[in-house]
Amino acid sequence: MKVLLIGGTGTISQAVTEQLLTQECELYLLNRGTRNHMLPFPVKEIIADINQEEALVSEKIENLSFDVVVNFIGYEKIQVERDYRLFHDKTKQYIYISSASVYQKPLLNYIVNEDTPLGNLYWEYARKKIVCEAYLMERFRKDGFPVTIIRPSHTYDERKLPVALHGRDGGWQTIKRMLDGKPVLVHGDGMSLWTVTHSKDLARGIIGLMGNSSAIGEAVQITSDECLTWNQIYAMIAKALKVPLQTIHIASQSLVQCSKFDFRGSLIGDKANSVVFDNRKLKRLVPGFKAEIPFEKGIRETVSYMLSHEECQTEDERFDKWCDRVILSLESALIMIEKKKINMKDL
């Protein structure tokens, strides 16, 4: 199988790259080449900016065709329109990595499958993915463009900590707060249901759909079947760190209102919702598929890797100070409430 990955070194795409390199696959990566040195095996590189469409066609892929093209970095309609122009006659299957955040928010049913209506009032990222999906499916219906849409949810690997709240520099600051004995913020009461999926499991699902004619014209979600509360997720992170867990629970809407960070989409439009993913469609298309890495095992590997690799330990002072201010404000408010209760008893 001859495969082109657009990207190839991100959280999801690197796992796909590494697994394909162990199989009988002629693998090409189309990217700028800045992170290809991180891959364990050499690949066939097409070093280019995919946004430079004319130069790419004339110089890099003019005489190439593929069994499968996968785009991991398509966020705008103009990007998938470009891909259609580039690859409509150069591939037997085009796989677009969308997102499970496209599903209707607020949800009418916490059990989610591919028939759940699309629509997210709270997150522009999700709405753009919906637009991209709609364009690609229109090209399938009108022109026979062989598209498969994949909807992953919250995905992590050894370099990415799957937390609900973080600043611009990722999840390391949550680990540092735990190690320093400081409390961490958890949205709501921490009891909403969520699913986190290891990138290696997601990659096996994506690869199972490659070259699968039954997946053409279909949208398929790929997640673990494990369903955890956010309290359990944070508790497992603390357990992997071998430290006690201290949590402060704050209403999701309050976190959105008191933060300069963009939590409205990622919380109200995604992680604050209880969701259980129904993966029967994937298992029908890829018989024998099963997510094999339980979160408790996967997070131990993530924590171990991040603790031993300084490049993963980017501190985020702005996020840390914000957490401290929110916690201090809550504690002050609780003291005031207690004082008022005492005063009321004196009346």
mmCIF file of C-alpha atoms in Angstrom:
data_model
loop_
_atom_site.group_PDB
_atom_site.id
_atom_site.type_symbol
_atom_site.label_atom_id
_atom_site.label_comp_id
_atom_site.label_asym_id
_atom_site.label_seq_id
_atom_site.Cartn_x
_atom_site.Cartn_y
_atom_site.Cartn_z
ATOM 1 C CA MET A 1 0.000 0.000 0.000
ATOM 2 C CA LYS A 2 1.287 3.428 -0.966
ATOM 3 C CA VAL A 3 0.326 6.057 1.606
ATOM 4 C CA LEU A 4 0.824 9.814 1.865
ATOM 5 C CA LEU A 5 0.422 11.464 5.266
ATOM 6 C CA ILE A 6 -0.011 15.228 5.339
ATOM 7 C CA GLY A 7 1.708 15.993 8.631
ATOM 8 C CA GLY A 8 2.970 12.790 10.170
ATOM 9 C CA THR A 9 4.677 13.931 13.375
ATOM 10 C CA GLY A 10 1.812 15.109 15.624
ATOM 11 C CA THR A 11 0.101 13.345 18.527
ATOM 12 C CA ILE A 12 -2.100 11.248 16.240
ATOM 13 C CA SER A 13 -0.108 11.204 13.042
ATOM 14 C CA GLN A 14 3.218 10.105 14.537
ATOM 15 C CA ALA A 15 1.584 6.986 15.965
ATOM 16 C CA VAL A 16 0.156 6.230 12.505
ATOM 17 C CA THR A 17 3.556 6.851 10.922
ATOM 18 C CA GLU A 18 5.372 4.555 13.355
ATOM 19 C CA GLN A 19 2.895 1.711 12.913
ATOM 20 C CA LEU A 20 2.874 1.967 9.118
ATOM 21 C CA LEU A 21 6.671 1.840 9.085
ATOM 22 C CA THR A 22 6.525 -1.632 10.667
ATOM 23 C CA GLN A 23 4.212 -2.900 7.923
ATOM 24 C CA GLU A 24 4.534 -3.471 4.189
ATOM 25 C CA CYS A 25 3.839 0.106 3.266
ATOM 26 C CA GLU A 26 5.450 2.622 0.943
ATOM 27 C CA LEU A 27 5.110 5.659 3.168
ATOM 28 C CA TYR A 28 5.468 9.316 2.220
ATOM 29 C CA LEU A 29 5.270 12.278 4.612
ATOM 30 C CA LEU A 30 4.370 15.697 3.259
ATOM 31 C CA ASN A 31 5.446 18.356 5.738
ATOM 32 C CA ARG A 32 8.085 21.005 6.351
ATOM 33 C CA GLY A 33 10.503 18.452 7.783
ATOM 34 C CA THR A 34 11.042 20.182 11.122
ATOM 35 C CA ARG A 35 10.200 17.125 13.264
ATOM 36 C CA ASN A 36 10.918 14.184 10.972
ATOM 37 C CA HIS A 37 14.163 13.507 12.852
ATOM 38 C CA MET A 38 12.017 12.300 15.793
ATOM 39 C CA LEU A 39 10.794 9.290 13.847
ATOM 40 C CA PRO A 40 12.435 5.926 14.661
ATOM 41 C CA PHE A 41 12.741 4.938 10.988
ATOM 42 C CA PRO A 42 13.480 6.882 7.809
ATOM 43 C CA VAL A 43 10.555 7.824 5.576
ATOM 44 C CA LYS A 44 10.127 9.130 2.073
ATOM 45 C CA GLU A 45 9.928 12.846 2.609
ATOM 46 C CA ILE A 46 8.167 15.440 0.514
ATOM 47 C CA ILE A 47 9.503 18.591 2.134
ATOM 48 C CA ALA A 48 7.080 21.335 1.220
ATOM 49 C CA ASP A 49 4.519 23.793 2.481
ATOM 50 C CA ILE A 50 1.243 22.269 1.351
ATOM 51 C CA ASN A 51 -0.243 25.758 1.171
ATOM 52 C CA GLN A 52 2.076 26.454 -1.775
ATOM 53 C CA GLU A 53 -0.252 24.546 -4.043
ATOM 54 C CA GLU A 54 1.097 25.359 -7.499
ATOM 55 C CA ALA A 55 4.707 24.637 -6.594
ATOM 56 C CA LEU A 56 3.711 21.427 -4.850
ATOM 57 C CA VAL A 57 1.864 20.071 -7.870
ATOM 58 C CA SER A 58 4.469 21.028 -10.433
ATOM 59 C CA GLU A 59 7.580 20.085 -8.474
ATOM 60 C CA LYS A 60 6.756 17.505 -5.810
ATOM 61 C CA ILE A 61 3.742 15.292 -6.613
ATOM 62 C CA GLU A 62 3.138 15.803 -10.314
ATOM 63 C CA ASN A 63 4.086 12.215 -11.164
ATOM 64 C CA LEU A 64 2.944 10.567 -7.945
ATOM 65 C CA SER A 65 -0.278 8.769 -7.048
ATOM 66 C CA PHE A 66 -1.306 7.013 -3.851
ATOM 67 C CA ASP A 67 -3.593 4.338 -2.503
ATOM 68 C CA VAL A 68 -4.360 6.498 0.522
ATOM 69 C CA VAL A 69 -3.875 10.173 1.410
ATOM 70 C CA VAL A 70 -4.477 11.226 5.025
ATOM 71 C CA ASN A 71 -4.780 14.851 6.109
ATOM 72 C CA PHE A 72 -4.153 15.399 9.826
ATOM 73 C CA ILE A 73 -3.942 19.196 9.639
ATOM 74 C CA GLY A 74 -7.092 20.344 7.841
ATOM 75 C CA TYR A 75 -8.936 22.989 9.854
ATOM 76 C CA GLU A 76 -10.439 25.322 7.242
ATOM 77 C CA LYS A 77 -12.664 24.732 4.225
ATOM 78 C CA ILE A 78 -10.069 26.281 1.924
ATOM 79 C CA GLN A 79 -7.618 23.584 3.016
ATOM 80 C CA VAL A 80 -9.859 20.665 2.072
ATOM 81 C CA GLU A 81 -10.831 22.441 -1.153
ATOM 82 C CA ARG A 82 -7.117 22.574 -1.919
ATOM 83 C CA ASP A 83 -6.754 18.874 -1.116
ATOM 84 C CA TYR A 84 -9.567 18.036 -3.501
ATOM 85 C CA ARG A 85 -7.810 19.911 -6.291
ATOM 86 C CA LEU A 86 -4.485 18.261 -5.465
ATOM 87 C CA PHE A 87 -5.576 14.668 -4.949
ATOM 88 C CA HIS A 88 -8.951 13.999 -6.615
ATOM 89 C CA ASP A 89 -7.167 12.121 -9.399
ATOM 90 C CA LYS A 90 -4.154 10.960 -7.368
ATOM 91 C CA THR A 91 -5.613 8.733 -4.646
ATOM 92 C CA LYS A 92 -8.003 5.814 -4.192
ATOM 93 C CA GLN A 93 -8.943 7.032 -0.703
ATOM 94 C CA TYR A 94 -8.717 10.384 1.042
ATOM 95 C CA ILE A 95 -8.964 10.253 4.845
ATOM 96 C CA TYR A 96 -9.846 13.445 6.683
ATOM 97 C CA ILE A 97 -9.168 13.635 10.411
ATOM 98 C CA SER A 98 -12.072 15.564 11.877
ATOM 99 C CA SER A 99 -13.108 15.622 15.560
ATOM 100 C CA ALA A 100 -15.775 14.209 17.853
ATOM 101 C CA SER A 101 -16.327 17.779 19.036
ATOM 102 C CA VAL A 102 -18.501 18.238 15.929
ATOM 103 C CA TYR A 103 -21.408 16.468 17.644
ATOM 104 C CA GLN A 104 -24.365 18.486 18.831
ATOM 105 C CA LYS A 105 -23.780 20.582 21.978
ATOM 106 C CA PRO A 106 -25.627 20.541 24.227
ATOM 107 C CA LEU A 107 -26.171 16.837 23.677
ATOM 108 C CA LEU A 108 -29.690 15.417 23.660
ATOM 109 C CA ASN A 109 -28.321 11.936 24.400
ATOM 110 C CA TYR A 110 -25.031 11.187 26.159
ATOM 111 C CA ILE A 111 -24.520 8.082 23.987
ATOM 112 C CA VAL A 112 -22.855 9.302 20.804
ATOM 113 C CA ASN A 113 -22.505 7.580 17.448
ATOM 114 C CA GLU A 114 -22.040 8.699 13.851
ATOM 115 C CA ASP A 115 -25.776 9.426 13.516
ATOM 116 C CA THR A 116 -25.725 11.967 16.347
ATOM 117 C CA PRO A 117 -26.588 15.382 14.845
ATOM 118 C CA LEU A 118 -23.699 17.752 14.167
ATOM 119 C CA GLY A 119 -23.623 21.262 15.568
ATOM 120 C CA ASN A 120 -21.586 23.036 18.235
ATOM 121 C CA LEU A 121 -22.799 26.424 19.404
ATOM 122 C CA TYR A 122 -19.785 26.965 21.635
ATOM 123 C CA TRP A 123 -16.645 26.086 19.688
ATOM 124 C CA GLU A 124 -15.544 27.630 16.398
ATOM 125 C CA TYR A 125 -12.963 24.857 15.919
ATOM 126 C CA ALA A 126 -15.769 22.272 15.827
ATOM 127 C CA ARG A 127 -17.921 24.376 13.499
ATOM 128 C CA LYS A 128 -15.034 24.666 11.030
ATOM 129 C CA LYS A 129 -14.565 20.900 11.104
ATOM 130 C CA ILE A 130 -18.286 20.499 10.344
ATOM 131 C CA VAL A 131 -17.919 22.774 7.309
ATOM 132 C CA CYS A 132 -14.932 20.734 6.099
ATOM 133 C CA GLU A 133 -16.858 17.484 6.501
ATOM 134 C CA ALA A 134 -19.852 18.876 4.607
ATOM 135 C CA TYR A 135 -17.683 19.980 1.675
ATOM 136 C CA LEU A 136 -15.915 16.625 1.427
ATOM 137 C CA MET A 137 -19.149 14.632 1.563
ATOM 138 C CA GLU A 138 -20.579 16.858 -1.157
ATOM 139 C CA ARG A 139 -17.567 16.047 -3.325
ATOM 140 C CA PHE A 140 -18.164 12.348 -2.620
ATOM 141 C CA ARG A 141 -21.826 12.546 -3.638
ATOM 142 C CA LYS A 142 -21.336 14.717 -6.710
ATOM 143 C CA ASP A 143 -17.904 13.668 -7.981
ATOM 144 C CA GLY A 144 -17.190 10.316 -6.369
ATOM 145 C CA PHE A 145 -14.265 11.702 -4.352
ATOM 146 C CA PRO A 146 -13.280 8.679 -2.191
ATOM 147 C CA VAL A 147 -13.416 10.317 1.218
ATOM 148 C CA THR A 148 -13.445 8.706 4.663
ATOM 149 C CA ILE A 149 -13.993 10.988 7.660
ATOM 150 C CA ILE A 150 -12.546 10.014 11.027
ATOM 151 C CA ARG A 151 -13.738 11.548 14.295
ATOM 152 C CA PRO A 152 -11.314 11.012 17.172
ATOM 153 C CA SER A 153 -12.010 12.431 20.593
ATOM 154 C CA HIS A 154 -9.509 13.370 23.336
ATOM 155 C CA THR A 155 -6.237 11.720 22.310
ATOM 156 C CA TYR A 156 -2.960 11.556 24.243
ATOM 157 C CA ASP A 157 0.494 10.045 23.889
ATOM 158 C CA GLU A 158 3.724 10.000 25.865
ATOM 159 C CA ARG A 159 4.251 13.724 25.227
ATOM 160 C CA LYS A 160 0.721 14.997 25.822
ATOM 161 C CA LEU A 161 -1.111 14.956 29.147
ATOM 162 C CA PRO A 162 -4.906 14.632 28.701
ATOM 163 C CA VAL A 163 -6.284 17.230 31.112
ATOM 164 C CA ALA A 164 -9.349 19.430 30.754
ATOM 165 C CA LEU A 165 -7.737 22.702 31.818
ATOM 166 C CA HIS A 166 -4.356 23.966 30.707
ATOM 167 C CA GLY A 167 -2.708 27.084 29.364
ATOM 168 C CA ARG A 168 -1.032 27.682 26.043
ATOM 169 C CA ASP A 169 1.962 25.487 26.882
ATOM 170 C CA GLY A 170 0.189 22.185 27.494
ATOM 171 C CA GLY A 171 -0.377 20.022 30.542
ATOM 172 C CA TRP A 172 3.020 20.028 32.250
ATOM 173 C CA GLN A 173 1.952 22.729 34.702
ATOM 174 C CA THR A 174 -0.723 20.386 36.062
ATOM 175 C CA ILE A 175 1.968 17.789 36.783
ATOM 176 C CA LYS A 176 4.137 20.433 38.425
ATOM 177 C CA ARG A 177 1.296 21.638 40.634
ATOM 178 C CA MET A 178 0.700 18.069 41.801
ATOM 179 C CA LEU A 179 4.412 17.535 42.468
ATOM 180 C CA ASP A 180 4.573 20.826 44.388
ATOM 181 C CA GLY A 181 1.646 19.788 46.577
ATOM 182 C CA LYS A 182 -0.685 22.407 45.115
ATOM 183 C CA PRO A 183 -4.360 21.770 44.313
ATOM 184 C CA VAL A 184 -5.508 21.445 40.718
ATOM 185 C CA LEU A 185 -8.737 22.792 39.280
ATOM 186 C CA VAL A 186 -11.368 20.354 38.028
ATOM 187 C CA HIS A 187 -14.437 21.582 36.189
ATOM 188 C CA GLY A 188 -17.895 20.943 37.614
ATOM 189 C CA ASP A 189 -18.072 18.283 40.296
ATOM 190 C CA GLY A 190 -15.668 16.075 38.361
ATOM 191 C CA MET A 191 -18.348 13.447 37.816
ATOM 192 C CA SER A 192 -19.077 14.017 34.125
ATOM 193 C CA LEU A 193 -18.106 11.058 31.932
ATOM 194 C CA TRP A 194 -15.252 11.286 29.456
ATOM 195 C CA THR A 195 -13.131 9.102 27.216
ATOM 196 C CA VAL A 196 -9.432 9.504 26.544
ATOM 197 C CA THR A 197 -7.779 7.410 23.846
ATOM 198 C CA HIS A 198 -4.110 6.568 23.440
ATOM 199 C CA SER A 199 -2.724 7.570 20.058
ATOM 200 C CA LYS A 200 -1.468 4.030 19.444
ATOM 201 C CA ASP A 201 -5.005 2.654 19.713
ATOM 202 C CA LEU A 202 -6.366 5.426 17.514
ATOM 203 C CA ALA A 203 -3.664 4.727 14.933
ATOM 204 C CA ARG A 204 -4.640 1.063 14.704
ATOM 205 C CA GLY A 205 -8.209 2.103 13.961
ATOM 206 C CA ILE A 206 -7.140 4.568 11.285
ATOM 207 C CA ILE A 207 -4.866 2.021 9.621
ATOM 208 C CA GLY A 208 -7.675 -0.552 9.714
ATOM 209 C CA LEU A 209 -9.779 1.831 7.613
ATOM 210 C CA MET A 210 -7.020 2.427 5.047
ATOM 211 C CA GLY A 211 -7.756 0.715 1.771
ATOM 212 C CA ASN A 212 -11.133 -0.362 3.162
ATOM 213 C CA SER A 213 -13.670 0.144 0.379
ATOM 214 C CA SER A 214 -16.553 -0.135 2.862
ATOM 215 C CA ALA A 215 -15.291 3.015 4.596
ATOM 216 C CA ILE A 216 -15.567 5.201 1.469
ATOM 217 C CA GLY A 217 -18.232 7.865 1.911
ATOM 218 C CA GLU A 218 -18.482 7.143 5.642
ATOM 219 C CA ALA A 219 -17.762 9.042 8.859
ATOM 220 C CA VAL A 220 -16.305 6.833 11.588
ATOM 221 C CA GLN A 221 -15.534 7.722 15.191
ATOM 222 C CA ILE A 222 -12.560 6.046 16.847
ATOM 223 C CA THR A 223 -12.181 6.085 20.614
ATOM 224 C CA SER A 224 -11.481 3.800 23.513
ATOM 225 C CA ASP A 225 -14.495 2.068 25.052
ATOM 226 C CA GLU A 226 -13.255 3.008 28.525
ATOM 227 C CA CYS A 227 -15.413 5.644 30.190
ATOM 228 C CA LEU A 228 -14.058 7.586 33.171
ATOM 229 C CA THR A 229 -15.086 10.521 35.306
ATOM 230 C CA TRP A 230 -12.764 13.515 35.393
ATOM 231 C CA ASN A 231 -12.152 12.799 39.059
ATOM 232 C CA GLN A 232 -10.865 9.360 38.064
ATOM 233 C CA ILE A 233 -8.685 10.820 35.302
ATOM 234 C CA TYR A 234 -6.972 13.271 37.645
ATOM 235 C CA ALA A 235 -6.681 10.633 40.362
ATOM 236 C CA MET A 236 -4.876 8.296 37.953
ATOM 237 C CA ILE A 237 -2.469 11.067 36.983
ATOM 238 C CA ALA A 238 -1.665 11.693 40.660
ATOM 239 C CA LYS A 239 -1.285 7.949 41.255
ATOM 240 C CA ALA A 240 1.195 7.726 38.370
ATOM 241 C CA LEU A 241 3.131 10.595 39.977
ATOM 242 C CA LYS A 242 2.907 8.855 43.384
ATOM 243 C CA VAL A 243 1.582 11.999 45.064
ATOM 244 C CA PRO A 244 -1.645 12.802 46.928
ATOM 245 C CA LEU A 245 -4.318 14.480 44.813
ATOM 246 C CA GLN A 246 -5.791 17.793 45.883
ATOM 247 C CA THR A 247 -8.647 19.072 43.742
ATOM 248 C CA ILE A 248 -10.744 22.214 43.746
ATOM 249 C CA HIS A 249 -14.029 21.905 41.880
ATOM 250 C CA ILE A 250 -15.362 24.961 40.060
ATOM 251 C CA ALA A 251 -18.462 25.223 37.876
ATOM 252 C CA SER A 252 -17.509 25.078 34.191
ATOM 253 C CA GLN A 253 -19.353 28.281 33.357
ATOM 254 C CA SER A 254 -17.560 30.078 36.183
ATOM 255 C CA LEU A 255 -14.192 28.934 34.824
ATOM 256 C CA VAL A 256 -15.136 30.295 31.418
ATOM 257 C CA GLN A 257 -16.239 33.643 32.831
ATOM 258 C CA CYS A 258 -13.225 34.222 35.066
ATOM 259 C CA SER A 259 -10.548 33.134 32.603
ATOM 260 C CA LYS A 260 -8.627 34.849 29.848
ATOM 261 C CA PHE A 261 -8.011 31.393 28.401
ATOM 262 C CA ASP A 262 -10.391 30.096 25.741
ATOM 263 C CA PHE A 263 -12.254 27.517 27.822
ATOM 264 C CA ARG A 264 -15.722 28.146 26.399
ATOM 265 C CA GLY A 265 -15.227 25.862 23.411
ATOM 266 C CA SER A 266 -13.048 23.224 25.020
ATOM 267 C CA LEU A 267 -15.235 22.954 28.141
ATOM 268 C CA ILE A 268 -18.838 23.946 27.405
ATOM 269 C CA GLY A 269 -18.500 22.781 23.811
ATOM 270 C CA ASP A 270 -16.658 19.582 24.633
ATOM 271 C CA LYS A 271 -15.123 18.258 27.845
ATOM 272 C CA ALA A 272 -17.783 19.387 30.343
ATOM 273 C CA ASN A 273 -20.349 17.182 28.603
ATOM 274 C CA SER A 274 -20.885 13.587 29.686
ATOM 275 C CA VAL A 275 -20.235 11.459 26.610
ATOM 276 C CA VAL A 276 -20.187 7.712 25.996
ATOM 277 C CA PHE A 277 -18.979 6.735 22.515
ATOM 278 C CA ASP A 278 -20.645 3.894 20.641
ATOM 279 C CA ASN A 279 -17.915 2.363 18.449
ATOM 280 C CA ARG A 280 -19.940 -0.413 16.829
ATOM 281 C CA LYS A 281 -19.550 1.079 13.358
ATOM 282 C CA LEU A 282 -15.759 1.023 13.609
ATOM 283 C CA LYS A 283 -15.797 -2.571 14.845
ATOM 284 C CA ARG A 284 -18.033 -3.578 11.963
ATOM 285 C CA LEU A 285 -15.651 -1.988 9.446
ATOM 286 C CA VAL A 286 -12.492 -3.198 11.221
ATOM 287 C CA PRO A 287 -13.338 -6.629 12.678
ATOM 288 C CA GLY A 288 -11.308 -7.438 15.755
ATOM 289 C CA PHE A 289 -10.496 -3.830 16.587
ATOM 290 C CA LYS A 290 -10.244 -3.140 20.297
ATOM 291 C CA ALA A 291 -8.531 -0.325 22.152
ATOM 292 C CA GLU A 292 -5.800 -2.136 24.069
ATOM 293 C CA ILE A 293 -4.279 0.537 26.313
ATOM 294 C CA PRO A 294 -6.319 1.297 29.459
ATOM 295 C CA PHE A 295 -5.846 4.812 30.738
ATOM 296 C CA GLU A 296 -4.235 3.750 34.000
ATOM 297 C CA LYS A 297 -1.474 2.000 32.038
ATOM 298 C CA GLY A 298 -1.148 4.664 29.345
ATOM 299 C CA ILE A 299 -0.923 7.560 31.792
ATOM 300 C CA ARG A 300 1.881 5.836 33.705
ATOM 301 C CA GLU A 301 3.874 5.763 30.467
ATOM 302 C CA THR A 302 3.031 9.400 29.730
ATOM 303 C CA VAL A 303 4.040 10.600 33.184
ATOM 304 C CA SER A 304 7.254 8.571 33.100
ATOM 305 C CA TYR A 305 8.191 9.972 29.694
ATOM 306 C CA MET A 306 7.429 13.577 30.615
ATOM 307 C CA LEU A 307 9.385 13.344 33.866
ATOM 308 C CA SER A 308 12.437 12.031 32.030
ATOM 309 C CA HIS A 309 12.356 14.441 29.052
ATOM 310 C CA GLU A 310 13.052 18.095 29.774
ATOM 311 C CA GLU A 311 11.594 19.187 26.438
ATOM 312 C CA CYS A 312 8.167 18.116 27.769
ATOM 313 C CA GLN A 313 8.513 20.230 30.913
ATOM 314 C CA THR A 314 7.473 23.645 29.657
ATOM 315 C CA GLU A 315 6.299 25.673 32.618
ATOM 316 C CA ASP A 316 3.315 27.972 32.248
ATOM 317 C CA GLU A 317 3.564 30.669 34.900
ATOM 318 C CA ARG A 318 0.519 32.523 33.584
ATOM 319 C CA PHE A 319 -1.722 29.473 33.934
ATOM 320 C CA ASP A 320 -0.240 28.613 37.330
ATOM 321 C CA LYS A 321 -0.922 32.095 38.725
ATOM 322 C CA TRP A 322 -4.437 32.034 37.310
ATOM 323 C CA CYS A 323 -5.153 28.759 39.121
ATOM 324 C CA ASP A 324 -3.846 30.264 42.370
ATOM 325 C CA ARG A 325 -6.029 33.363 41.965
ATOM 326 C CA VAL A 326 -9.161 31.309 41.253
ATOM 327 C CA ILE A 327 -8.538 29.100 44.295
ATOM 328 C CA LEU A 328 -7.843 32.098 46.525
ATOM 329 C CA SER A 329 -11.030 33.811 45.347
ATOM 330 C CA LEU A 330 -13.063 30.707 46.094
ATOM 331 C CA GLU A 331 -11.548 30.341 49.562
ATOM 332 C CA SER A 332 -12.236 34.015 50.318
ATOM 333 C CA ALA A 333 -15.834 33.635 49.177
ATOM 334 C CA LEU A 334 -16.318 30.562 51.378
ATOM 335 C CA ILE A 335 -14.940 32.457 54.390
ATOM 336 C CA MET A 336 -17.408 35.268 53.748
ATOM 337 C CA ILE A 337 -20.273 32.791 53.507
ATOM 338 C CA GLU A 338 -19.291 31.176 56.798
ATOM 339 C CA LYS A 339 -19.132 34.585 58.488
ATOM 340 C CA LYS A 340 -22.611 35.427 57.211
ATOM 341 C CA LYS A 341 -23.907 32.110 58.539
ATOM 342 C CA ILE A 342 -22.495 32.925 61.965
ATOM 343 C CA ASN A 343 -23.994 36.409 61.901
ATOM 344 C CA MET A 344 -27.390 35.022 60.917
ATOM 345 C CA LYS A 345 -27.325 32.702 63.952
ATOM 346 C CA ASP A 346 -26.906 35.723 66.221
ATOM 347 C CA LEU A 347 -30.137 37.311 65.003
#
